[in-house]
Amino acid sequence: MLKIIKKRLILSALTLSTTLFASSSYAQDDVVIDDSRNRSIPVNITLPTNHLKCSAQVKCPVVFVNAGYGISHNEYTFASKLFNAQDYLSIAVAHELKSDPALNGAQPYLTTRMENWHRGVVTLKFLVNELSVKYPEYEFTKLTLFGHSNGGDISALYAAIYPNEVSQLITLDHRRMLLPRNKNIYVLTLRGSDYPADANVLLTDQELTVYPVTQTFIAESRHNDMYDGGPKWLVDRMSKEVAAFLEN
């Protein structure tokens, strides 16, 4: 009798596990293939904490997490966990592959790095089209884009090219691509203290009275520390600022 009970418990657990992940067409840490570019795109997809509430009728929001150059897309779990807790499907994307050319170090960056950023935009657009079919219970037409450094530049360019598909933009000390001046895109940018942004990237005081943009400077924070591996106080501060932004 005890063996029968144990067997039923195991079968119940397996059934529950299958139910929980039935809506997921990709494993959490996987690779999506873009056949048109012969490109393998590493992604880390994490479901909302309360993902069972999401449905094709009542869709939950989506965030793309875009890593800084040279940092793994798996090094922003503080952000993904925060988004998951607020009902977001989080999709962390690796934009740089070993076969890609190195990030251009020549000025002006707004021109020389456009190839890199545009490749990232193409990747995001492909993932939007691909994953919106695989995850019909999530809203892929009103995206939140999150990016650190070069990942923030990619995010800002996507918002510029596809403004009607982006509702929110969050960047961690991106420094090259101009922030959107768009009354329909809510923006939070957290600024490090060791490097300035390029000209016109940030909004002027006058522009800040017109557009829904928050520019928060964090004293004693370093550009290269704005990820999981940064000091705890900084990770906690970034988490607090992002959470407050999402709640407003």
Coordinates of N, CA and C in Angstrom, one line a residue:
M1 N 0.8 -1.2 0.0 CA 0.0 0.0 0.0 C 0.9 1.3 0.0
L2 N 1.9 1.3 0.8 CA 2.8 2.4 0.9 C 3.5 2.7 -0.5
K3 N 3.9 1.6 -1.2 CA 4.5 1.8 -2.5 C 3.5 2.4 -3.5
I4 N 2.2 2.0 -3.4 CA 1.2 2.6 -4.3 C 1.0 4.1 -4.0
I5 N 1.0 4.5 -2.7 CA 0.9 5.9 -2.4 C 2.1 6.7 -2.9
K6 N 3.3 6.2 -2.7 CA 4.5 6.8 -3.2 C 4.4 7.0 -4.7
K7 N 4.0 6.0 -5.4 CA 3.9 6.0 -6.9 C 3.0 7.1 -7.3
R8 N 1.8 7.2 -6.6 CA 0.8 8.2 -6.9 C 1.3 9.6 -6.7
L9 N 2.1 9.8 -5.6 CA 2.7 11.1 -5.3 C 3.7 11.5 -6.4
I10 N 4.5 10.6 -6.8 CA 5.5 10.9 -7.9 C 4.8 11.3 -9.2
L11 N 3.7 10.5 -9.5 CA 3.0 10.8 -10.7 C 2.3 12.2 -10.7
S12 N 1.8 12.5 -9.5 CA 1.2 13.8 -9.2 C 2.2 14.9 -9.4
A13 N 3.4 14.7 -8.9 CA 4.4 15.7 -9.0 C 4.8 15.9 -10.4
L14 N 4.9 14.8 -11.2 CA 5.3 14.9 -12.6 C 4.2 15.7 -13.4
T15 N 3.0 15.3 -13.1 CA 1.9 16.0 -13.7 C 1.9 17.5 -13.5
L16 N 2.1 17.9 -12.2 CA 2.1 19.3 -11.8 C 3.3 20.0 -12.5
S17 N 4.4 19.3 -12.6 CA 5.6 19.9 -13.3 C 5.3 20.2 -14.8
T18 N 4.6 19.2 -15.4 CA 4.3 19.3 -16.8 C 3.3 20.5 -17.0
T19 N 2.4 20.6 -16.1 CA 1.4 21.7 -16.2 C 2.0 23.1 -16.0
L20 N 3.0 23.2 -15.1 CA 3.6 24.5 -14.8 C 4.4 25.0 -16.0
F21 N 5.0 24.0 -16.8 CA 5.9 24.5 -17.9 C 5.3 24.1 -19.2
A22 N 4.0 23.8 -19.3 CA 3.4 23.4 -20.6 C 3.4 24.6 -21.5
S23 N 3.3 25.8 -21.0 CA 3.2 27.0 -21.9 C 4.6 27.4 -22.4
S24 N 5.7 26.8 -21.9 CA 7.0 27.2 -22.3 C 7.5 26.3 -23.4
S25 N 7.9 27.0 -24.5 CA 8.4 26.2 -25.7 C 9.9 26.2 -25.6
Y26 N 10.5 26.9 -24.8 CA 12.0 26.9 -24.6 C 12.3 26.7 -23.2
A27 N 13.5 26.0 -23.0 CA 14.0 25.9 -21.6 C 14.4 27.2 -21.1
Q28 N 14.6 27.4 -19.8 CA 14.9 28.7 -19.3 C 16.2 29.2 -19.9
D29 N 17.2 28.3 -20.0 CA 18.5 28.7 -20.6 C 18.7 27.9 -21.9
D30 N 18.5 28.6 -23.0 CA 18.4 27.9 -24.3 C 19.0 28.8 -25.4
V31 N 18.9 28.2 -26.6 CA 19.4 29.0 -27.8 C 18.2 29.0 -28.8
V32 N 17.9 30.1 -29.3 CA 16.9 30.3 -30.4 C 17.7 30.5 -31.7
I33 N 17.3 29.8 -32.7 CA 18.0 29.9 -34.0 C 17.3 30.8 -35.0
D34 N 18.0 31.8 -35.5 CA 17.5 32.7 -36.5 C 18.0 32.1 -37.8
D35 N 17.2 31.4 -38.5 CA 17.7 30.7 -39.8 C 18.0 31.8 -40.9
S36 N 17.3 32.9 -40.9 CA 17.6 33.9 -41.9 C 19.0 34.5 -41.9
R37 N 19.6 34.5 -40.6 CA 20.9 35.0 -40.5 C 21.9 33.9 -40.1
N38 N 21.4 32.7 -40.0 CA 22.3 31.6 -39.6 C 22.9 31.9 -38.2
R39 N 22.1 32.4 -37.3 CA 22.6 33.0 -36.0 C 21.9 32.2 -34.9
S40 N 22.7 31.8 -33.9 CA 22.3 31.2 -32.7 C 22.2 32.2 -31.6
I41 N 21.1 32.4 -31.0 CA 20.9 33.5 -30.0 C 20.7 32.8 -28.6
P42 N 21.7 32.9 -27.7 CA 21.5 32.4 -26.4 C 20.5 33.3 -25.6
V43 N 19.5 32.7 -25.0 CA 18.5 33.4 -24.2 C 18.3 32.7 -22.8
N44 N 17.9 33.5 -21.9 CA 17.5 32.9 -20.6 C 16.1 33.4 -20.3
I45 N 15.1 32.5 -20.4 CA 13.7 32.9 -20.3 C 13.2 32.5 -18.9
T46 N 12.7 33.4 -18.1 CA 12.1 33.1 -16.8 C 10.7 33.5 -16.7
L47 N 9.8 32.7 -16.2 CA 8.4 33.0 -16.1 C 8.1 33.8 -14.9
P48 N 7.0 34.5 -14.9 CA 6.6 35.3 -13.7 C 6.3 34.4 -12.6
T49 N 6.5 34.9 -11.4 CA 6.3 34.1 -10.2 C 4.8 33.6 -10.2
N50 N 3.9 34.4 -10.6 CA 2.5 33.9 -10.6 C 2.0 33.7 -12.1
H51 N 2.8 32.9 -12.8 CA 2.6 32.8 -14.3 C 1.3 32.2 -14.6
L52 N 0.6 31.4 -13.7 CA -0.6 30.7 -14.0 C -1.8 31.7 -14.2
K53 N -1.6 33.0 -13.7 CA -2.6 34.0 -13.9 C -2.5 34.6 -15.4
C54 N -1.5 34.3 -16.1 CA -1.3 34.9 -17.4 C -2.1 34.0 -18.4
S55 N -2.8 34.6 -19.4 CA -3.5 33.9 -20.4 C -3.6 34.7 -21.7
A56 N -4.1 34.0 -22.7 CA -4.2 34.7 -24.0 C -5.3 35.8 -23.9
Q57 N -6.2 35.7 -22.9 CA -7.2 36.7 -22.7 C -6.7 37.9 -21.8
V58 N -5.9 37.5 -20.8 CA -5.4 38.5 -19.9 C -3.9 38.3 -19.9
K59 N -3.2 39.0 -20.8 CA -1.8 38.8 -21.0 C -0.9 39.5 -20.0
C60 N 0.2 38.9 -19.7 CA 1.2 39.5 -18.8 C 2.3 40.2 -19.6
P61 N 2.9 41.2 -18.9 CA 3.9 42.0 -19.7 C 5.2 41.2 -19.9
V62 N 6.0 41.8 -20.9 CA 7.3 41.2 -21.3 C 8.4 42.2 -21.2
V63 N 9.6 41.7 -20.7 CA 10.8 42.5 -20.6 C 11.9 41.8 -21.3
F64 N 12.7 42.5 -22.1 CA 13.9 42.0 -22.7 C 15.1 42.6 -21.9
V65 N 15.9 41.7 -21.4 CA 17.1 42.2 -20.6 C 18.3 42.1 -21.5
N66 N 19.0 43.2 -21.7 CA 20.1 43.3 -22.7 C 21.4 43.6 -21.9
A67 N 22.3 42.7 -22.0 CA 23.5 42.8 -21.2 C 24.5 43.8 -21.7
G68 N 25.4 44.3 -20.8 CA 26.5 45.1 -21.2 C 27.5 44.3 -22.0
Y69 N 28.3 45.0 -22.8 CA 29.3 44.4 -23.7 C 30.3 43.7 -22.8
G70 N 30.6 42.4 -23.1 CA 31.5 41.6 -22.4 C 31.0 41.0 -21.1
I71 N 29.7 41.2 -20.8 CA 29.1 40.6 -19.6 C 28.0 39.6 -20.0
S72 N 28.0 38.5 -19.3 CA 27.0 37.4 -19.7 C 25.6 37.9 -19.5
H73 N 24.7 37.4 -20.4 CA 23.3 37.8 -20.2 C 22.7 37.1 -19.0
N74 N 23.4 36.2 -18.4 CA 22.9 35.6 -17.1 C 23.4 36.3 -15.9
E75 N 24.0 37.5 -16.0 CA 24.5 38.2 -14.9 C 23.6 39.4 -14.5
Y76 N 22.3 39.3 -14.8 CA 21.4 40.4 -14.4 C 20.2 39.7 -13.8
T77 N 20.4 38.7 -13.0 CA 19.3 38.0 -12.3 C 18.6 38.9 -11.3
F78 N 19.3 39.9 -10.8 CA 18.6 40.8 -9.8 C 17.4 41.5 -10.5
A79 N 17.6 41.8 -11.8 CA 16.6 42.5 -12.6 C 15.5 41.5 -13.0
S80 N 15.9 40.3 -13.5 CA 14.9 39.3 -14.0 C 14.0 38.9 -12.8
K81 N 14.6 38.7 -11.6 CA 13.8 38.2 -10.5 C 12.8 39.3 -10.1
L82 N 13.3 40.6 -10.2 CA 12.4 41.7 -9.8 C 11.2 41.7 -10.8
F83 N 11.5 41.6 -12.1 CA 10.5 41.6 -13.1 C 9.5 40.4 -12.9
N84 N 10.1 39.3 -12.7 CA 9.2 38.1 -12.5 C 8.3 38.3 -11.4
A85 N 8.7 38.9 -10.3 CA 7.9 39.1 -9.1 C 6.7 40.1 -9.5
Q86 N 6.9 40.9 -10.5 CA 5.8 41.8 -10.9 C 5.1 41.4 -12.2
D87 N 5.1 40.0 -12.4 CA 4.3 39.4 -13.4 C 4.9 39.5 -14.9
Y88 N 6.1 39.8 -15.0 CA 6.8 39.9 -16.3 C 7.4 38.6 -16.7
L89 N 7.2 38.3 -18.0 CA 8.1 37.3 -18.6 C 9.4 37.9 -18.9
S90 N 10.5 37.4 -18.4 CA 11.8 38.0 -18.6 C 12.6 37.2 -19.6
I91 N 13.1 37.9 -20.6 CA 13.9 37.3 -21.6 C 15.3 37.9 -21.7
A92 N 16.3 37.3 -21.1 CA 17.7 37.8 -21.1 C 18.3 37.4 -22.4
V93 N 19.0 38.3 -23.1 CA 19.5 38.0 -24.4 C 21.0 38.2 -24.5
A94 N 21.7 37.3 -25.1 CA 23.1 37.4 -25.4 C 23.3 38.0 -26.8
H95 N 23.8 39.2 -26.9 CA 23.9 39.9 -28.2 C 25.2 39.6 -28.9
E96 N 26.3 39.4 -28.1 CA 27.6 39.2 -28.8 C 28.0 37.8 -28.8
L97 N 28.3 37.3 -30.1 CA 28.8 36.0 -30.3 C 30.3 36.1 -30.6
K98 N 31.0 35.0 -30.5 CA 32.4 34.9 -30.8 C 32.7 35.3 -32.2
S99 N 31.8 35.0 -33.1 CA 32.0 35.3 -34.5 C 31.7 36.7 -34.9
D100 N 31.2 37.5 -34.0 CA 30.9 38.9 -34.3 C 32.2 39.8 -34.2
P101 N 32.2 40.8 -35.0 CA 33.4 41.8 -34.9 C 33.4 42.5 -33.5
A102 N 34.5 42.8 -33.1 CA 34.6 43.5 -31.8 C 33.9 44.9 -31.8
L103 N 33.5 45.3 -30.7 CA 32.9 46.6 -30.6 C 33.8 47.7 -31.0
N104 N 33.4 48.6 -31.9 CA 34.3 49.6 -32.5 C 34.7 50.6 -31.5
G105 N 36.0 50.9 -31.4 CA 36.5 51.8 -30.4 C 36.8 53.2 -30.9
A106 N 36.4 53.4 -32.2 CA 36.7 54.7 -32.8 C 35.5 55.7 -32.7
Q107 N 35.8 57.0 -32.5 CA 34.7 58.0 -32.5 C 34.3 58.3 -34.0
P108 N 33.1 58.9 -34.2 CA 32.0 59.1 -33.2 C 31.2 57.8 -33.1
Y109 N 31.0 57.4 -31.8 CA 30.3 56.1 -31.5 C 28.9 56.0 -32.1
L110 N 28.3 57.1 -32.2 CA 26.9 57.1 -32.7 C 26.9 56.6 -34.2
T111 N 28.0 56.7 -34.8 CA 28.1 56.2 -36.2 C 28.9 54.8 -36.2
T112 N 30.0 54.8 -35.5 CA 30.8 53.6 -35.6 C 30.3 52.3 -34.9
R113 N 29.4 52.5 -34.0 CA 28.8 51.4 -33.2 C 27.4 51.1 -33.7
M114 N 26.9 51.8 -34.7 CA 25.5 51.6 -35.2 C 25.4 50.2 -35.7
E115 N 26.4 49.6 -36.4 CA 26.3 48.2 -36.9 C 26.0 47.3 -35.7
N116 N 26.7 47.4 -34.6 CA 26.5 46.5 -33.5 C 25.1 46.7 -32.9
W117 N 24.7 47.9 -32.7 CA 23.4 48.2 -32.2 C 22.2 47.7 -33.1
H118 N 22.4 47.9 -34.4 CA 21.4 47.5 -35.3 C 21.3 46.0 -35.4
R119 N 22.4 45.3 -35.3 CA 22.4 43.8 -35.2 C 21.6 43.4 -34.0
G120 N 21.8 44.1 -32.8 CA 21.0 43.8 -31.6 C 19.5 44.1 -31.8
V121 N 19.2 45.1 -32.5 CA 17.8 45.4 -32.8 C 17.1 44.3 -33.7
V122 N 17.8 43.9 -34.7 CA 17.3 42.8 -35.5 C 17.1 41.6 -34.7
T123 N 18.0 41.3 -33.8 CA 17.9 40.1 -32.9 C 16.6 40.2 -32.0
L124 N 16.4 41.4 -31.4 CA 15.2 41.6 -30.6 C 14.0 41.5 -31.4
K125 N 14.0 42.1 -32.6 CA 12.7 42.0 -33.4 C 12.4 40.6 -33.8
F126 N 13.5 39.8 -34.1 CA 13.3 38.4 -34.5 C 12.7 37.6 -33.3
L127 N 13.2 37.9 -32.1 CA 12.7 37.2 -30.9 C 11.3 37.6 -30.6
V128 N 11.0 38.9 -30.8 CA 9.6 39.3 -30.6 C 8.6 38.5 -31.5
N129 N 9.0 38.4 -32.7 CA 8.1 37.6 -33.7 C 8.1 36.1 -33.3
E130 N 9.3 35.6 -33.0 CA 9.3 34.2 -32.7 C 8.6 33.8 -31.4
L131 N 8.9 34.5 -30.3 CA 8.4 34.2 -29.0 C 7.0 34.6 -28.8
S132 N 6.5 35.5 -29.5 CA 5.1 35.9 -29.3 C 4.2 34.8 -29.8
V133 N 4.6 34.0 -30.7 CA 3.8 32.8 -31.1 C 4.0 31.7 -30.1
K134 N 5.2 31.5 -29.5 CA 5.4 30.5 -28.5 C 4.8 30.8 -27.2
Y135 N 4.6 32.1 -26.9 CA 4.1 32.5 -25.5 C 2.9 33.4 -25.7
P136 N 1.8 32.9 -26.2 CA 0.6 33.7 -26.5 C 0.0 34.4 -25.3
E137 N 0.4 33.9 -24.1 CA -0.2 34.5 -22.9 C 0.6 35.7 -22.4
Y138 N 1.5 36.2 -23.2 CA 2.3 37.4 -22.8 C 2.2 38.5 -23.9
E139 N 2.3 39.7 -23.5 CA 2.1 40.9 -24.3 C 3.4 41.4 -25.0
F140 N 3.5 41.1 -26.3 CA 4.7 41.4 -27.0 C 4.6 42.7 -27.8
T141 N 3.5 43.4 -27.7 CA 3.3 44.6 -28.5 C 3.5 45.9 -27.6
K142 N 3.7 45.7 -26.3 CA 4.0 46.8 -25.4 C 5.2 46.4 -24.5
L143 N 6.3 46.4 -25.1 CA 7.5 45.9 -24.5 C 8.1 46.8 -23.4
T144 N 8.8 46.2 -22.4 CA 9.7 46.9 -21.6 C 11.1 46.4 -22.0
L145 N 12.0 47.4 -22.2 CA 13.4 47.1 -22.6 C 14.3 47.5 -21.5
F146 N 15.2 46.6 -21.1 CA 16.1 46.9 -20.0 C 17.5 46.6 -20.5
G147 N 18.4 47.5 -20.3 CA 19.8 47.3 -20.8 C 20.8 48.0 -20.1
H148 N 22.0 47.4 -19.9 CA 23.1 48.0 -19.3 C 24.2 48.3 -20.4
S149 N 24.7 49.6 -20.3 CA 25.8 50.0 -21.1 C 25.4 49.8 -22.6
N150 N 26.2 49.0 -23.3 CA 25.9 48.7 -24.8 C 24.5 48.1 -25.0
G151 N 24.1 47.3 -24.0 CA 22.7 46.7 -24.0 C 21.7 47.8 -23.9
G152 N 22.0 48.9 -23.2 CA 21.1 50.0 -23.1 C 21.1 50.8 -24.4
D153 N 22.2 50.9 -25.1 CA 22.3 51.5 -26.4 C 21.4 50.8 -27.4
I154 N 21.5 49.5 -27.4 CA 20.6 48.6 -28.3 C 19.2 48.9 -27.9
S155 N 18.8 48.9 -26.7 CA 17.4 49.1 -26.2 C 16.9 50.5 -26.7
A156 N 17.7 51.5 -26.5 CA 17.3 52.8 -26.9 C 17.1 52.9 -28.4
L157 N 18.0 52.2 -29.2 CA 17.8 52.3 -30.7 C 16.5 51.5 -31.1
Y158 N 16.2 50.4 -30.4 CA 15.0 49.7 -30.7 C 13.8 50.6 -30.4
A159 N 13.8 51.3 -29.3 CA 12.7 52.2 -29.0 C 12.6 53.3 -30.1
A160 N 13.7 53.7 -30.7 CA 13.7 54.8 -31.7 C 13.1 54.2 -33.0
I161 N 13.4 53.0 -33.3 CA 12.9 52.4 -34.6 C 11.5 51.9 -34.5
Y162 N 11.2 51.3 -33.3 CA 9.8 50.7 -33.1 C 9.1 51.4 -31.9
P163 N 8.9 52.7 -32.0 CA 8.3 53.4 -30.8 C 7.0 52.9 -30.4
N164 N 6.2 52.4 -31.3 CA 4.8 51.9 -31.0 C 4.8 50.6 -30.4
E165 N 5.9 49.9 -30.3 CA 6.0 48.6 -29.7 C 6.6 48.6 -28.3
V166 N 7.1 49.8 -27.8 CA 7.8 49.9 -26.6 C 7.0 50.8 -25.6
S167 N 6.7 50.4 -24.4 CA 6.0 51.2 -23.4 C 7.0 51.7 -22.4
Q168 N 8.1 51.0 -22.1 CA 9.0 51.4 -21.1 C 10.4 51.1 -21.5
L169 N 11.4 51.9 -21.1 CA 12.8 51.7 -21.3 C 13.5 52.0 -20.0
I170 N 14.4 51.0 -19.6 CA 15.2 51.2 -18.4 C 16.6 50.9 -18.8
T171 N 17.5 51.9 -18.6 CA 18.9 51.7 -18.9 C 19.8 51.9 -17.7
L172 N 20.9 51.1 -17.6 CA 21.9 51.3 -16.6 C 23.1 51.9 -17.2
D173 N 23.2 53.2 -17.1 CA 24.4 53.9 -17.5 C 24.8 53.7 -19.0
H174 N 23.9 53.5 -19.9 CA 24.2 53.5 -21.3 C 24.7 54.9 -21.6
R175 N 25.6 55.1 -22.6 CA 26.3 56.3 -22.8 C 26.3 56.9 -24.2
R176 N 25.8 56.1 -25.2 CA 26.1 56.6 -26.6 C 24.8 56.9 -27.3
M177 N 23.8 56.0 -27.3 CA 22.6 56.2 -28.0 C 21.6 57.2 -27.3
L178 N 21.0 58.1 -28.0 CA 20.1 59.1 -27.5 C 18.9 58.4 -26.8
L179 N 18.5 58.9 -25.7 CA 17.2 58.4 -25.1 C 16.1 59.0 -25.9
P180 N 15.0 58.2 -26.0 CA 13.8 58.7 -26.8 C 13.2 59.9 -26.1
R181 N 12.8 60.8 -27.0 CA 12.0 62.0 -26.6 C 10.6 61.6 -27.1
N182 N 9.8 60.9 -26.4 CA 8.5 60.4 -26.8 C 7.6 60.3 -25.6
K183 N 6.5 61.0 -25.7 CA 5.6 61.1 -24.6 C 4.9 59.8 -24.2
N184 N 5.0 58.8 -25.1 CA 4.3 57.5 -24.9 C 5.3 56.4 -24.4
I185 N 6.6 56.8 -24.2 CA 7.5 55.8 -23.7 C 8.1 56.3 -22.4
Y186 N 7.8 55.6 -21.3 CA 8.3 56.0 -20.0 C 9.7 55.4 -19.8
V187 N 10.6 56.3 -19.4 CA 12.0 56.0 -19.3 C 12.6 56.2 -17.9
L188 N 13.4 55.2 -17.5 CA 14.3 55.4 -16.3 C 15.7 55.1 -16.7
T189 N 16.6 56.0 -16.5 CA 18.0 55.7 -16.7 C 18.8 56.0 -15.4
L190 N 19.5 55.0 -14.9 CA 20.3 55.0 -13.7 C 21.7 55.3 -14.2
R191 N 22.3 56.4 -13.6 CA 23.6 56.9 -14.1 C 24.7 56.6 -13.1
G192 N 25.8 56.0 -13.7 CA 27.0 55.8 -12.8 C 27.7 57.2 -12.6
S193 N 28.7 57.1 -11.8 CA 29.4 58.4 -11.4 C 30.8 58.5 -12.0
D194 N 31.3 57.5 -12.8 CA 32.7 57.6 -13.2 C 32.8 58.0 -14.7
Y195 N 31.8 57.9 -15.5 CA 31.9 58.3 -16.9 C 30.7 59.2 -17.3
P196 N 30.9 60.2 -18.1 CA 29.8 61.0 -18.6 C 29.2 60.3 -19.8
A197 N 27.9 60.7 -20.0 CA 27.3 60.2 -21.3 C 27.7 61.2 -22.4
D198 N 27.6 60.7 -23.6 CA 27.9 61.5 -24.8 C 26.9 62.6 -25.0
A199 N 27.2 63.6 -25.8 CA 26.3 64.8 -26.0 C 25.0 64.3 -26.5
N200 N 23.9 64.9 -25.9 CA 22.5 64.8 -26.3 C 21.9 63.4 -25.9
V201 N 22.7 62.5 -25.3 CA 22.2 61.2 -24.8 C 21.1 61.4 -23.8
L202 N 21.4 62.3 -22.8 CA 20.4 62.6 -21.7 C 19.6 63.8 -22.1
L203 N 18.5 63.9 -21.4 CA 17.6 65.0 -21.6 C 18.0 66.3 -20.9
T204 N 17.7 67.4 -21.4 CA 18.0 68.7 -20.7 C 16.9 68.9 -19.6
D205 N 17.1 69.8 -18.7 CA 16.1 70.1 -17.7 C 14.8 70.5 -18.4
Q206 N 14.8 71.3 -19.5 CA 13.6 71.7 -20.2 C 12.9 70.4 -20.8
E207 N 13.7 69.5 -21.4 CA 13.1 68.4 -21.9 C 12.4 67.5 -20.9
L208 N 13.0 67.4 -19.7 CA 12.5 66.6 -18.6 C 11.1 67.1 -18.2
T209 N 10.8 68.3 -18.4 CA 9.4 68.8 -18.1 C 8.4 68.4 -19.1
V210 N 8.9 67.9 -20.3 CA 8.0 67.6 -21.4 C 7.8 66.1 -21.5
Y211 N 8.8 65.3 -21.3 CA 8.8 63.8 -21.6 C 8.8 63.0 -20.2
P212 N 8.2 61.8 -20.2 CA 8.2 61.0 -19.0 C 9.5 60.3 -18.8
V213 N 10.5 61.0 -18.5 CA 11.9 60.4 -18.3 C 12.4 60.8 -17.0
T214 N 13.0 59.8 -16.3 CA 13.6 59.9 -15.0 C 15.1 59.6 -15.1
Q215 N 15.9 60.6 -14.8 CA 17.4 60.4 -14.9 C 17.9 60.5 -13.4
T216 N 18.3 59.3 -12.9 CA 18.8 59.2 -11.5 C 20.3 58.9 -11.5
F217 N 21.0 59.9 -10.9 CA 22.4 59.7 -10.7 C 22.7 59.1 -9.4
I218 N 23.5 58.0 -9.4 CA 23.9 57.3 -8.2 C 25.3 57.6 -7.8
A219 N 25.5 58.3 -6.7 CA 26.8 58.7 -6.3 C 27.7 57.5 -5.9
E220 N 29.0 57.6 -6.3 CA 30.0 56.5 -6.0 C 29.7 55.2 -6.7
S221 N 28.9 55.2 -7.7 CA 28.6 54.0 -8.5 C 29.5 53.9 -9.7
R222 N 29.9 52.7 -10.0 CA 30.8 52.6 -11.2 C 30.1 51.9 -12.3
H223 N 30.3 52.4 -13.5 CA 29.7 51.9 -14.8 C 29.8 50.3 -14.9
N224 N 31.0 49.8 -14.6 CA 31.2 48.4 -14.8 C 30.7 47.5 -13.6
D225 N 30.1 48.2 -12.6 CA 29.6 47.4 -11.5 C 28.1 47.2 -11.5
M226 N 27.5 47.7 -12.6 CA 26.0 47.7 -12.6 C 25.4 46.4 -13.1
Y227 N 25.7 45.3 -12.4 CA 25.2 44.0 -12.7 C 25.3 43.2 -11.5
D228 N 25.0 41.9 -11.6 CA 24.9 41.0 -10.4 C 26.2 41.1 -9.6
G229 N 27.3 41.2 -10.3 CA 28.6 41.1 -9.6 C 29.1 42.4 -8.9
G230 N 28.3 43.4 -9.0 CA 28.6 44.7 -8.4 C 28.4 44.6 -6.9
P231 N 28.8 45.7 -6.2 CA 28.7 45.7 -4.7 C 27.2 45.6 -4.3
K232 N 26.9 44.9 -3.2 CA 25.5 44.7 -2.8 C 24.7 45.9 -2.7
W233 N 25.3 47.0 -2.1 CA 24.6 48.2 -1.9 C 24.1 48.8 -3.2
L234 N 24.9 48.6 -4.3 CA 24.5 49.1 -5.6 C 23.4 48.3 -6.2
V235 N 23.6 47.0 -6.1 CA 22.5 46.1 -6.7 C 21.2 46.3 -6.0
D236 N 21.3 46.5 -4.6 CA 20.1 46.8 -3.9 C 19.5 48.2 -4.3
R237 N 20.3 49.2 -4.5 CA 19.8 50.5 -4.9 C 19.2 50.4 -6.3
M238 N 19.8 49.7 -7.2 CA 19.2 49.6 -8.6 C 17.9 48.9 -8.5
S239 N 17.8 47.8 -7.7 CA 16.6 47.1 -7.6 C 15.5 48.0 -7.0
K240 N 15.8 48.8 -6.1 CA 14.8 49.7 -5.4 C 14.3 50.7 -6.5
E241 N 15.3 51.3 -7.2 CA 14.9 52.3 -8.2 C 14.0 51.7 -9.3
V242 N 14.3 50.5 -9.8 CA 13.6 49.9 -10.8 C 12.2 49.5 -10.3
A243 N 12.1 49.0 -9.1 CA 10.8 48.6 -8.5 C 9.9 49.8 -8.4
A244 N 10.5 50.9 -7.9 CA 9.7 52.1 -7.8 C 9.2 52.6 -9.1
F245 N 10.0 52.6 -10.1 CA 9.6 53.0 -11.5 C 8.5 52.1 -12.0
L246 N 8.5 50.8 -11.8 CA 7.5 49.9 -12.3 C 6.2 50.1 -11.6
E247 N 6.2 50.5 -10.3 CA 5.0 50.7 -9.5 C 4.3 52.0 -9.9
N248 N 5.0 53.0 -10.5 CA 4.4 54.3 -10.8 C 3.7 54.3 -12.1

